Amino acid sequence: MTDLGWRYLGTREKGNILRGIRDGVAYGGPYHVELHPADRCNIDCFFCSTAAIRGTDELPLSRFQELLGEFKQAGTRVIRFAGGGEPLFHRRIKDVLRAVIASKIPIENITTNAVLLDAEVAELLTQTCDQVTVSLNTGDAESYATMMRTPARNFDRVLQNIRTLLQTRRAAGSKRPIINLQFLVWRENYRNIPRMYELARELDVDTILFSGLSFLPLEQHMNDDEIKTMLRLYEDVIRIDEFRRIANIDTFERDIQGDVAEIIKRLSAERRKTGFIRRGINLLRRDDFSLAEKLRHHRRINRKMDTLAKVDEACIIGWYSMLVRSDGTVAPCCILQHKRLGNVFEQSVAEVWNSEAYQRFRAELTEIIQDGERWTTKADSQTVEDVCAIKGTYLCPMKTFYFSSDASFMPGLKTTFGDVRRTQ
């Protein structure tokens, strides 16, 4: 699962971020940029969260090439392709990828429906991209056509494109890009969770992501019995996988992390009852995972428990990353992409990053840090929304995951937050 390129930061950049949080300004950056190459899409998902703000734009290749130069000058370490629309629907996407390769700025992740991920695109991505997240979203052609409002034949096309990307990676003798397969589980497809898992294993992708649909109307939410059934199905696949490939299980409809933690505890207790010798024999007898996966899965279970135990912290995205939409609009992040902080068709990257609008956004993030769980949106809030809170009903899923496992950074962040709170 992507860490928004956090691993590309060195001690100096992390120190600049901490100092910037403490002083309320930006010292360098943006270190990470999310780009929306195209604001158009080749399919019409009924649940699309960006359809209401989508246009018909795409970043002109000439301006994109200029932006790469500005990013390098600003100290940007890594970029991400998402949307907006479908990133690969840019009319000159292959030239865009060639420009990225020439710039030597890596792509940490591209999120795509993979309908247009042909052999040439696969070869280019293998040269520059760390991870490809494919939004397959469901486990069969019929539900795919319904969810994505596209011909069912595209389901098999995407499966073939995934296989081609994996073959291209093997031919290159490369371990990248890592292939993440994403499923969006909701009321109409949750019964197919076992099939989704089986399909991901058949394709031999690296990582499986189970998430949910955001902003569904209440009448489309699962009821309590359906949630219980969904959790039982997740327990069945976790029992098999033990987080060897599953990297995420979540939903936007309600907080199920406590339930997932209980599943992990319950399954861990089951394993302990079998005895150490029997567990070792069972482990070695399994032929559905490689030896390396067998040896890694214990650590992943522990890491999953550590992640679930982490306390929510405040957002620091304003000192780390920016989002550039295809019409040039600069927004703070994918959750707040409807908020305008500048435009790269009118300003340089540096001018936007150091603008009054960005400084105001950082000041609002500072208020959240200071107020902690007591924070609520203010009448004069320009950028932040309720989703940015530390605790609440619907919270940002992006807030801390990309840096929360950085053991060397977290103590300094805790100290910095304490310093900021003492300045109230």
Short mmCIF file of C-alpha atoms in Angstrom, two decimals:
data_model
loop_
_atom_site.label_atom_id
_atom_site.label_comp_id
_atom_site.label_asym_id
_atom_site.label_seq_id
_atom_site.Cartn_x
_atom_site.Cartn_y
_atom_site.Cartn_z
CA MET A 1 0.00 0.00 0.00
CA THR A 2 1.35 3.42 -0.96
CA ASP A 3 2.95 5.69 1.64
CA LEU A 4 2.56 8.81 -0.53
CA GLY A 5 6.28 8.66 -1.26
CA TRP A 6 7.26 9.26 2.37
CA ARG A 7 10.16 6.81 2.08
CA TYR A 8 11.87 9.20 -0.37
CA LEU A 9 12.37 11.81 2.35
CA GLY A 10 15.69 12.12 4.12
CA THR A 11 16.50 13.45 7.56
CA ARG A 12 16.79 17.01 6.26
CA GLU A 13 13.33 17.04 4.65
CA LYS A 14 11.69 15.50 7.71
CA GLY A 15 13.43 18.07 9.90
CA ASN A 16 12.15 20.87 7.66
CA ILE A 17 8.61 19.55 8.02
CA LEU A 18 8.85 19.42 11.82
CA ARG A 19 10.36 22.90 11.98
CA GLY A 20 7.65 24.17 9.62
CA ILE A 21 4.86 22.72 11.76
CA ARG A 22 6.40 24.33 14.84
CA ASP A 23 6.75 27.74 13.14
CA GLY A 24 3.59 27.58 11.03
CA VAL A 25 5.40 28.06 7.71
CA ALA A 26 6.87 25.86 4.97
CA TYR A 27 10.62 25.26 4.85
CA GLY A 28 11.01 23.69 1.45
CA GLY A 29 8.64 21.62 -0.60
CA PRO A 30 6.22 20.49 -1.71
CA TYR A 31 8.07 17.23 -1.23
CA HIS A 32 5.22 15.21 -2.76
CA VAL A 33 2.75 16.20 -5.48
CA GLU A 34 -0.41 14.44 -6.59
CA LEU A 35 -1.17 15.16 -10.25
CA HIS A 36 -4.39 14.69 -12.16
CA PRO A 37 -3.25 14.38 -15.80
CA ALA A 38 -6.80 14.18 -17.14
CA ASP A 39 -10.15 15.33 -15.80
CA ARG A 40 -12.01 13.00 -18.15
CA CYS A 41 -12.83 9.36 -17.64
CA ASN A 42 -13.41 6.44 -19.97
CA ILE A 43 -15.93 4.79 -17.65
CA ASP A 44 -18.82 6.16 -15.58
CA CYS A 45 -18.75 4.73 -12.04
CA PHE A 46 -22.01 5.55 -10.27
CA PHE A 47 -20.14 6.17 -7.02
CA CYS A 48 -17.49 8.55 -8.42
CA SER A 49 -16.61 11.17 -5.80
CA THR A 50 -15.18 13.63 -8.34
CA ALA A 51 -17.86 13.56 -11.06
CA ALA A 52 -19.50 16.70 -9.69
CA ILE A 53 -16.33 18.79 -10.08
CA ARG A 54 -14.98 17.09 -13.19
CA GLY A 55 -14.45 19.01 -16.41
CA THR A 56 -13.10 18.00 -19.80
CA ASP A 57 -9.55 19.18 -19.26
CA GLU A 58 -6.14 17.58 -19.37
CA LEU A 59 -2.77 19.04 -18.43
CA PRO A 60 -1.09 20.23 -21.65
CA LEU A 61 2.13 18.31 -22.23
CA SER A 62 4.16 21.53 -22.49
CA ARG A 63 2.97 22.81 -19.11
CA PHE A 64 3.42 19.37 -17.58
CA GLN A 65 7.06 19.35 -18.68
CA GLU A 66 7.54 22.82 -17.16
CA LEU A 67 5.95 21.64 -13.92
CA LEU A 68 8.43 18.79 -13.65
CA GLY A 69 11.23 21.38 -13.75
CA GLU A 70 9.51 23.49 -11.08
CA PHE A 71 9.01 20.44 -8.89
CA LYS A 72 12.71 19.58 -9.09
CA GLN A 73 13.63 23.16 -8.19
CA ALA A 74 11.24 23.08 -5.22
CA GLY A 75 12.80 19.88 -3.91
CA THR A 76 9.90 17.57 -4.80
CA ARG A 77 11.06 14.02 -4.23
CA VAL A 78 8.21 12.06 -5.79
CA ILE A 79 4.88 12.45 -7.59
CA ARG A 80 1.62 10.53 -7.76
CA PHE A 81 -0.88 10.15 -10.61
CA ALA A 82 -4.57 9.96 -9.78
CA GLY A 83 -7.76 11.80 -10.75
CA GLY A 84 -9.95 13.74 -11.33
CA GLY A 85 -10.59 11.51 -14.21
CA GLU A 86 -8.68 8.45 -15.37
CA PRO A 87 -4.93 9.28 -15.49
CA LEU A 88 -4.31 7.04 -18.51
CA PHE A 89 -7.08 8.82 -20.46
CA HIS A 90 -4.72 11.72 -21.19
CA ARG A 91 -4.41 11.90 -24.99
CA ARG A 92 -0.61 11.91 -24.76
CA ILE A 93 -0.15 9.79 -21.66
CA LYS A 94 2.79 7.90 -23.17
CA ASP A 95 4.63 11.18 -23.80
CA VAL A 96 3.72 12.25 -20.26
CA LEU A 97 5.30 9.07 -18.87
CA ARG A 98 8.39 9.53 -21.03
CA ALA A 99 8.76 13.07 -19.66
CA VAL A 100 8.60 11.71 -16.10
CA ILE A 101 11.25 9.11 -16.91
CA ALA A 102 13.50 11.83 -18.34
CA SER A 103 12.99 14.03 -15.24
CA LYS A 104 14.12 11.23 -12.92
CA ILE A 105 11.31 12.12 -10.49
CA PRO A 106 9.73 8.77 -9.62
CA ILE A 107 6.01 8.10 -9.58
CA GLU A 108 5.21 6.57 -6.22
CA ASN A 109 1.75 5.42 -7.28
CA ILE A 110 -0.71 5.61 -10.12
CA THR A 111 -4.35 4.79 -9.39
CA THR A 112 -6.14 3.62 -12.51
CA ASN A 113 -9.08 1.58 -13.76
CA ALA A 114 -6.47 -0.09 -16.06
CA VAL A 115 -8.78 -0.28 -19.08
CA LEU A 116 -6.10 1.59 -21.09
CA LEU A 117 -3.07 -0.01 -19.47
CA ASP A 118 -1.73 -1.58 -22.67
CA ALA A 119 1.66 -3.23 -23.22
CA GLU A 120 3.48 0.03 -24.06
CA VAL A 121 2.11 1.80 -21.00
CA ALA A 122 3.10 -1.22 -18.91
CA GLU A 123 6.68 -0.98 -20.21
CA LEU A 124 6.87 2.74 -19.40
CA LEU A 125 5.43 2.27 -15.91
CA THR A 126 7.99 -0.43 -15.21
CA GLN A 127 10.70 2.18 -15.75
CA THR A 128 9.39 4.87 -13.40
CA CYS A 129 6.53 3.75 -11.16
CA ASP A 130 6.75 2.17 -7.71
CA GLN A 131 3.13 1.04 -7.39
CA VAL A 132 0.08 0.67 -9.60
CA THR A 133 -3.25 0.54 -7.81
CA VAL A 134 -5.90 -0.99 -10.04
CA SER A 135 -9.46 -0.12 -9.10
CA LEU A 136 -11.14 -3.34 -10.18
CA ASN A 137 -13.65 -2.82 -7.36
CA THR A 138 -15.55 -6.09 -7.61
CA GLY A 139 -15.08 -9.75 -8.46
CA ASP A 140 -17.16 -10.52 -11.54
CA ALA A 141 -18.04 -8.98 -14.91
CA GLU A 142 -21.74 -8.52 -14.12
CA SER A 143 -21.30 -6.45 -10.96
CA TYR A 144 -18.38 -4.65 -12.61
CA ALA A 145 -20.64 -3.48 -15.45
CA THR A 146 -23.25 -2.31 -12.93
CA MET A 147 -20.84 -0.48 -10.63
CA MET A 148 -18.70 1.04 -13.33
CA ARG A 149 -21.49 1.58 -15.87
CA THR A 150 -19.34 0.22 -18.65
CA PRO A 151 -19.54 -2.86 -20.92
CA ALA A 152 -18.93 -6.10 -19.01
CA ARG A 153 -16.18 -7.05 -21.48
CA ASN A 154 -13.95 -4.37 -19.91
CA PHE A 155 -13.69 -6.58 -16.82
CA ASP A 156 -11.79 -9.26 -18.74
CA ARG A 157 -9.80 -6.57 -20.53
CA VAL A 158 -8.59 -5.20 -17.19
CA LEU A 159 -7.65 -8.68 -15.98
CA GLN A 160 -5.58 -9.20 -19.11
CA ASN A 161 -3.91 -5.80 -18.69
CA ILE A 162 -2.95 -6.74 -15.13
CA ARG A 163 -1.41 -9.97 -16.40
CA THR A 164 0.47 -8.03 -19.08
CA LEU A 165 1.88 -5.62 -16.51
CA LEU A 166 3.04 -8.50 -14.33
CA GLN A 167 4.64 -10.21 -17.34
CA THR A 168 6.37 -6.95 -18.32
CA ARG A 169 7.75 -6.57 -14.82
CA ARG A 170 9.07 -10.13 -14.81
CA ALA A 171 10.65 -9.68 -18.25
CA ALA A 172 12.43 -6.57 -16.99
CA GLY A 173 13.74 -8.46 -13.98
CA SER A 174 12.19 -5.79 -11.79
CA LYS A 175 10.24 -5.84 -8.54
CA ARG A 176 8.35 -2.72 -9.50
CA PRO A 177 5.76 -1.59 -9.97
CA ILE A 178 4.07 -3.36 -7.09
CA ILE A 179 0.52 -4.22 -8.16
CA ASN A 180 -2.22 -3.32 -5.67
CA LEU A 181 -5.69 -4.65 -6.50
CA GLN A 182 -8.46 -2.57 -4.95
CA PHE A 183 -11.99 -3.76 -4.23
CA LEU A 184 -14.76 -1.39 -3.14
CA VAL A 185 -17.12 -3.42 -1.00
CA TRP A 186 -20.71 -2.31 -0.51
CA ARG A 187 -24.24 -3.60 -0.11
CA GLU A 188 -24.52 -5.12 -3.59
CA ASN A 189 -21.23 -7.04 -3.72
CA TYR A 190 -20.07 -7.82 -0.15
CA ARG A 191 -21.22 -11.45 -0.45
CA ASN A 192 -18.54 -11.90 -3.13
CA ILE A 193 -15.62 -11.05 -0.83
CA PRO A 194 -14.30 -14.65 -1.03
CA ARG A 195 -14.39 -14.51 -4.84
CA MET A 196 -12.61 -11.14 -4.84
CA TYR A 197 -9.85 -12.65 -2.74
CA GLU A 198 -9.60 -15.75 -4.93
CA LEU A 199 -9.42 -13.61 -8.07
CA ALA A 200 -6.59 -11.49 -6.64
CA ARG A 201 -4.68 -14.66 -5.77
CA GLU A 202 -5.29 -16.11 -9.24
CA LEU A 203 -3.87 -12.95 -10.81
CA ASP A 204 -0.91 -13.13 -8.40
CA VAL A 205 -1.00 -9.43 -7.52
CA ASP A 206 1.21 -8.20 -4.70
CA THR A 207 -1.35 -6.48 -2.50
CA ILE A 208 -5.10 -6.68 -1.94
CA LEU A 209 -7.01 -3.64 -0.71
CA PHE A 210 -10.57 -3.94 0.58
CA SER A 211 -12.26 -0.59 1.05
CA GLY A 212 -15.75 0.88 0.68
CA LEU A 213 -17.73 3.49 -1.20
CA SER A 214 -17.74 7.01 0.17
CA PHE A 215 -20.68 9.42 0.36
CA LEU A 216 -23.34 6.78 -0.29
CA PRO A 217 -26.89 7.87 0.57
CA LEU A 218 -28.19 6.26 3.75
CA GLU A 219 -30.63 4.03 1.86
CA GLN A 220 -27.64 2.33 0.19
CA HIS A 221 -25.80 1.66 3.45
CA MET A 222 -25.53 -1.87 4.80
CA ASN A 223 -27.65 -2.68 7.84
CA ASP A 224 -26.25 -4.27 11.01
CA ASP A 225 -26.91 -7.84 9.85
CA GLU A 226 -25.20 -7.19 6.52
CA ILE A 227 -22.19 -5.68 8.29
CA LYS A 228 -21.97 -8.77 10.50
CA THR A 229 -22.08 -11.05 7.46
CA MET A 230 -19.42 -8.93 5.74
CA LEU A 231 -17.16 -9.20 8.78
CA ARG A 232 -17.61 -12.98 8.89
CA LEU A 233 -16.58 -13.17 5.24
CA TYR A 234 -13.54 -10.99 5.97
CA GLU A 235 -12.66 -13.30 8.85
CA ASP A 236 -12.71 -16.25 6.46
CA VAL A 237 -10.25 -14.65 4.04
CA ILE A 238 -8.02 -13.32 6.83
CA ARG A 239 -7.82 -16.85 8.22
CA ILE A 240 -6.39 -17.97 4.87
CA ASP A 241 -4.27 -14.93 4.09
CA GLU A 242 -3.03 -13.84 7.53
CA PHE A 243 -2.19 -10.44 5.97
CA ARG A 244 0.32 -11.90 3.55
CA ARG A 245 -1.28 -9.96 0.71
CA ILE A 246 -4.25 -8.19 2.27
CA ALA A 247 -3.04 -4.72 3.26
CA ASN A 248 -6.30 -2.97 4.05
CA ILE A 249 -9.82 -3.75 5.24
CA ASP A 250 -12.05 -0.77 5.81
CA THR A 251 -15.34 0.87 4.92
CA PHE A 252 -16.58 4.45 4.86
CA GLU A 253 -20.03 3.54 6.16
CA ARG A 254 -18.92 3.03 9.76
CA ASP A 255 -15.77 2.43 11.78
CA ILE A 256 -14.98 -1.29 11.60
CA GLN A 257 -11.36 -1.14 12.73
CA GLY A 258 -12.27 -2.34 16.19
CA ASP A 259 -14.10 -5.30 14.63
CA VAL A 260 -11.09 -6.12 12.42
CA ALA A 261 -8.83 -5.95 15.48
CA GLU A 262 -11.11 -8.42 17.28
CA ILE A 263 -10.97 -10.76 14.28
CA ILE A 264 -7.17 -10.65 14.35
CA LYS A 265 -7.10 -11.38 18.09
CA ARG A 266 -9.54 -14.24 17.67
CA LEU A 267 -7.58 -15.80 14.82
CA SER A 268 -4.31 -15.34 16.69
CA ALA A 269 -5.81 -17.23 19.63
CA GLU A 270 -6.87 -20.02 17.24
CA ARG A 271 -3.32 -20.30 15.93
CA ARG A 272 -1.82 -20.46 19.41
CA LYS A 273 -4.13 -23.35 20.36
CA THR A 274 -2.70 -25.51 17.57
CA GLY A 275 0.72 -25.56 19.21
CA PHE A 276 4.08 -24.38 17.91
CA ILE A 277 5.11 -27.63 16.21
CA ARG A 278 1.76 -28.14 14.48
CA ARG A 279 1.78 -24.51 13.29
CA GLY A 280 5.24 -25.01 11.82
CA ILE A 281 4.18 -28.17 10.02
CA ASN A 282 1.04 -26.46 8.65
CA LEU A 283 3.12 -23.50 7.54
CA LEU A 284 5.60 -25.62 5.61
CA ARG A 285 2.91 -27.80 4.05
CA ARG A 286 1.05 -24.87 2.54
CA ASP A 287 1.89 -24.60 -1.14
CA ASP A 288 -0.26 -21.54 -1.90
CA PHE A 289 2.40 -19.06 -0.75
CA SER A 290 6.11 -18.74 -1.36
CA LEU A 291 8.59 -19.38 1.45
CA ALA A 292 9.34 -15.64 1.64
CA GLU A 293 5.64 -14.91 2.11
CA LYS A 294 5.40 -17.59 4.77
CA LEU A 295 8.27 -16.04 6.71
CA ARG A 296 6.94 -12.48 6.34
CA HIS A 297 3.36 -13.04 7.35
CA HIS A 298 4.07 -13.18 11.10
CA ARG A 299 5.60 -9.73 11.00
CA ARG A 300 2.66 -8.43 8.99
CA ILE A 301 0.17 -9.60 11.61
CA ASN A 302 2.12 -7.78 14.30
CA ARG A 303 2.41 -4.69 12.11
CA LYS A 304 -1.33 -4.76 11.44
CA MET A 305 -2.03 -4.86 15.16
CA ASP A 306 0.36 -1.97 15.73
CA THR A 307 -1.39 0.07 13.02
CA LEU A 308 -4.82 -0.59 14.49
CA ALA A 309 -3.55 0.47 17.91
CA LYS A 310 -2.23 3.83 16.77
CA VAL A 311 -3.90 6.95 18.12
CA ASP A 312 -5.25 9.34 15.50
CA GLU A 313 -3.05 12.38 15.02
CA ALA A 314 -3.52 15.70 13.29
CA CYS A 315 -2.93 16.22 9.58
CA ILE A 316 0.42 17.60 8.34
CA ILE A 317 -0.31 17.50 4.60
CA GLY A 318 0.11 21.28 4.30
CA TRP A 319 3.82 20.95 4.99
CA TYR A 320 4.33 17.89 2.80
CA SER A 321 2.18 17.63 -0.31
CA MET A 322 0.00 19.48 -2.81
CA LEU A 323 -2.50 18.38 -5.44
CA VAL A 324 -2.54 19.77 -8.99
CA ARG A 325 -5.71 19.19 -10.99
CA SER A 326 -5.83 19.04 -14.78
CA ASP A 327 -7.25 22.59 -15.06
CA GLY A 328 -4.27 23.91 -13.08
CA THR A 329 -6.16 24.26 -9.81
CA VAL A 330 -4.02 23.53 -6.77
CA ALA A 331 -5.81 21.89 -3.84
CA PRO A 332 -4.46 20.67 -0.50
CA CYS A 333 -5.19 16.95 -0.97
CA CYS A 334 -7.48 14.40 -2.60
CA ILE A 335 -10.13 14.76 0.12
CA LEU A 336 -10.24 18.56 -0.23
CA GLN A 337 -9.64 18.72 -3.97
CA HIS A 338 -12.63 21.07 -4.36
CA LYS A 339 -10.77 23.72 -2.32
CA ARG A 340 -8.69 26.15 -4.40
CA LEU A 341 -5.31 27.37 -3.10
CA GLY A 342 -3.94 28.60 -6.42
CA ASN A 343 -3.50 27.73 -10.08
CA VAL A 344 -0.32 26.62 -11.87
CA PHE A 345 -1.54 28.18 -15.12
CA GLU A 346 -1.38 31.54 -13.36
CA GLN A 347 1.45 31.02 -10.82
CA SER A 348 4.56 28.92 -10.41
CA VAL A 349 4.58 25.95 -8.04
CA ALA A 350 6.73 27.93 -5.59
CA GLU A 351 4.38 30.92 -5.69
CA VAL A 352 1.39 28.74 -4.88
CA TRP A 353 3.17 26.78 -2.15
CA ASN A 354 4.26 30.00 -0.39
CA SER A 355 1.06 31.94 -1.07
CA GLU A 356 -1.20 33.60 1.46
CA ALA A 357 -3.87 30.97 0.75
CA TYR A 358 -1.48 28.13 1.63
CA GLN A 359 -0.30 29.94 4.73
CA ARG A 360 -3.93 30.33 5.83
CA PHE A 361 -4.46 26.61 5.27
CA ARG A 362 -1.43 25.79 7.42
CA ALA A 363 -2.77 28.11 10.12
CA GLU A 364 -6.04 26.16 10.09
CA LEU A 365 -4.13 22.87 10.42
CA THR A 366 -2.25 24.43 13.35
CA GLU A 367 -5.59 25.15 15.04
CA ILE A 368 -6.51 21.47 14.71
CA ILE A 369 -3.19 20.46 16.28
CA GLN A 370 -3.73 22.91 19.12
CA ASP A 371 -7.36 21.98 19.84
CA GLY A 372 -6.94 18.23 19.40
CA GLU A 373 -10.16 16.28 19.88
CA ARG A 374 -11.96 19.49 20.90
CA TRP A 375 -11.53 21.02 17.44
CA THR A 376 -14.55 21.90 15.32
CA THR A 377 -14.72 23.90 12.11
CA LYS A 378 -14.79 27.65 12.62
CA ALA A 379 -17.09 30.10 10.88
CA ASP A 380 -14.10 31.64 9.11
CA SER A 381 -12.48 28.33 8.05
CA GLN A 382 -11.43 28.70 4.42
CA THR A 383 -10.07 25.25 3.61
CA VAL A 384 -10.40 22.64 6.37
CA GLU A 385 -13.68 20.82 6.95
CA ASP A 386 -15.17 18.46 9.54
CA VAL A 387 -13.44 15.55 7.80
CA CYS A 388 -10.11 17.03 8.97
CA ALA A 389 -10.94 16.50 12.65
CA ILE A 390 -8.90 14.19 14.85
CA LYS A 391 -12.02 12.42 16.14
CA GLY A 392 -15.51 12.33 14.68
CA THR A 393 -18.04 10.47 12.58
CA TYR A 394 -16.51 10.65 9.10
CA LEU A 395 -12.77 11.20 9.16
CA CYS A 396 -10.11 11.52 6.50
CA PRO A 397 -8.65 8.08 5.67
CA MET A 398 -5.43 9.69 4.40
CA LYS A 399 -4.51 11.75 7.43
CA THR A 400 -1.58 9.92 9.02
CA PHE A 401 -1.15 6.55 7.35
CA TYR A 402 1.75 7.59 5.13
CA PHE A 403 4.09 8.55 7.97
CA SER A 404 2.65 6.74 11.01
CA SER A 405 4.98 3.73 10.65
CA ASP A 406 8.12 5.92 10.52
CA ALA A 407 9.60 5.10 13.92
CA SER A 408 12.31 7.75 13.63
CA PHE A 409 9.85 10.52 12.72
CA MET A 410 6.96 9.92 15.11
CA PRO A 411 8.75 10.88 18.38
CA GLY A 412 9.81 14.19 16.86
CA LEU A 413 6.28 14.80 15.59
CA LYS A 414 4.85 14.13 19.05
CA THR A 415 7.30 16.61 20.56
CA THR A 416 6.50 19.17 17.86
CA PHE A 417 2.75 18.82 18.46
CA GLY A 418 3.40 19.36 22.17
CA ASP A 419 5.38 22.53 21.40
CA VAL A 420 2.59 23.85 19.17
CA ARG A 421 -0.07 23.17 21.83
CA ARG A 422 1.96 24.98 24.45
CA THR A 423 1.93 28.15 22.31
CA GLN A 424 -1.84 28.56 22.69
#
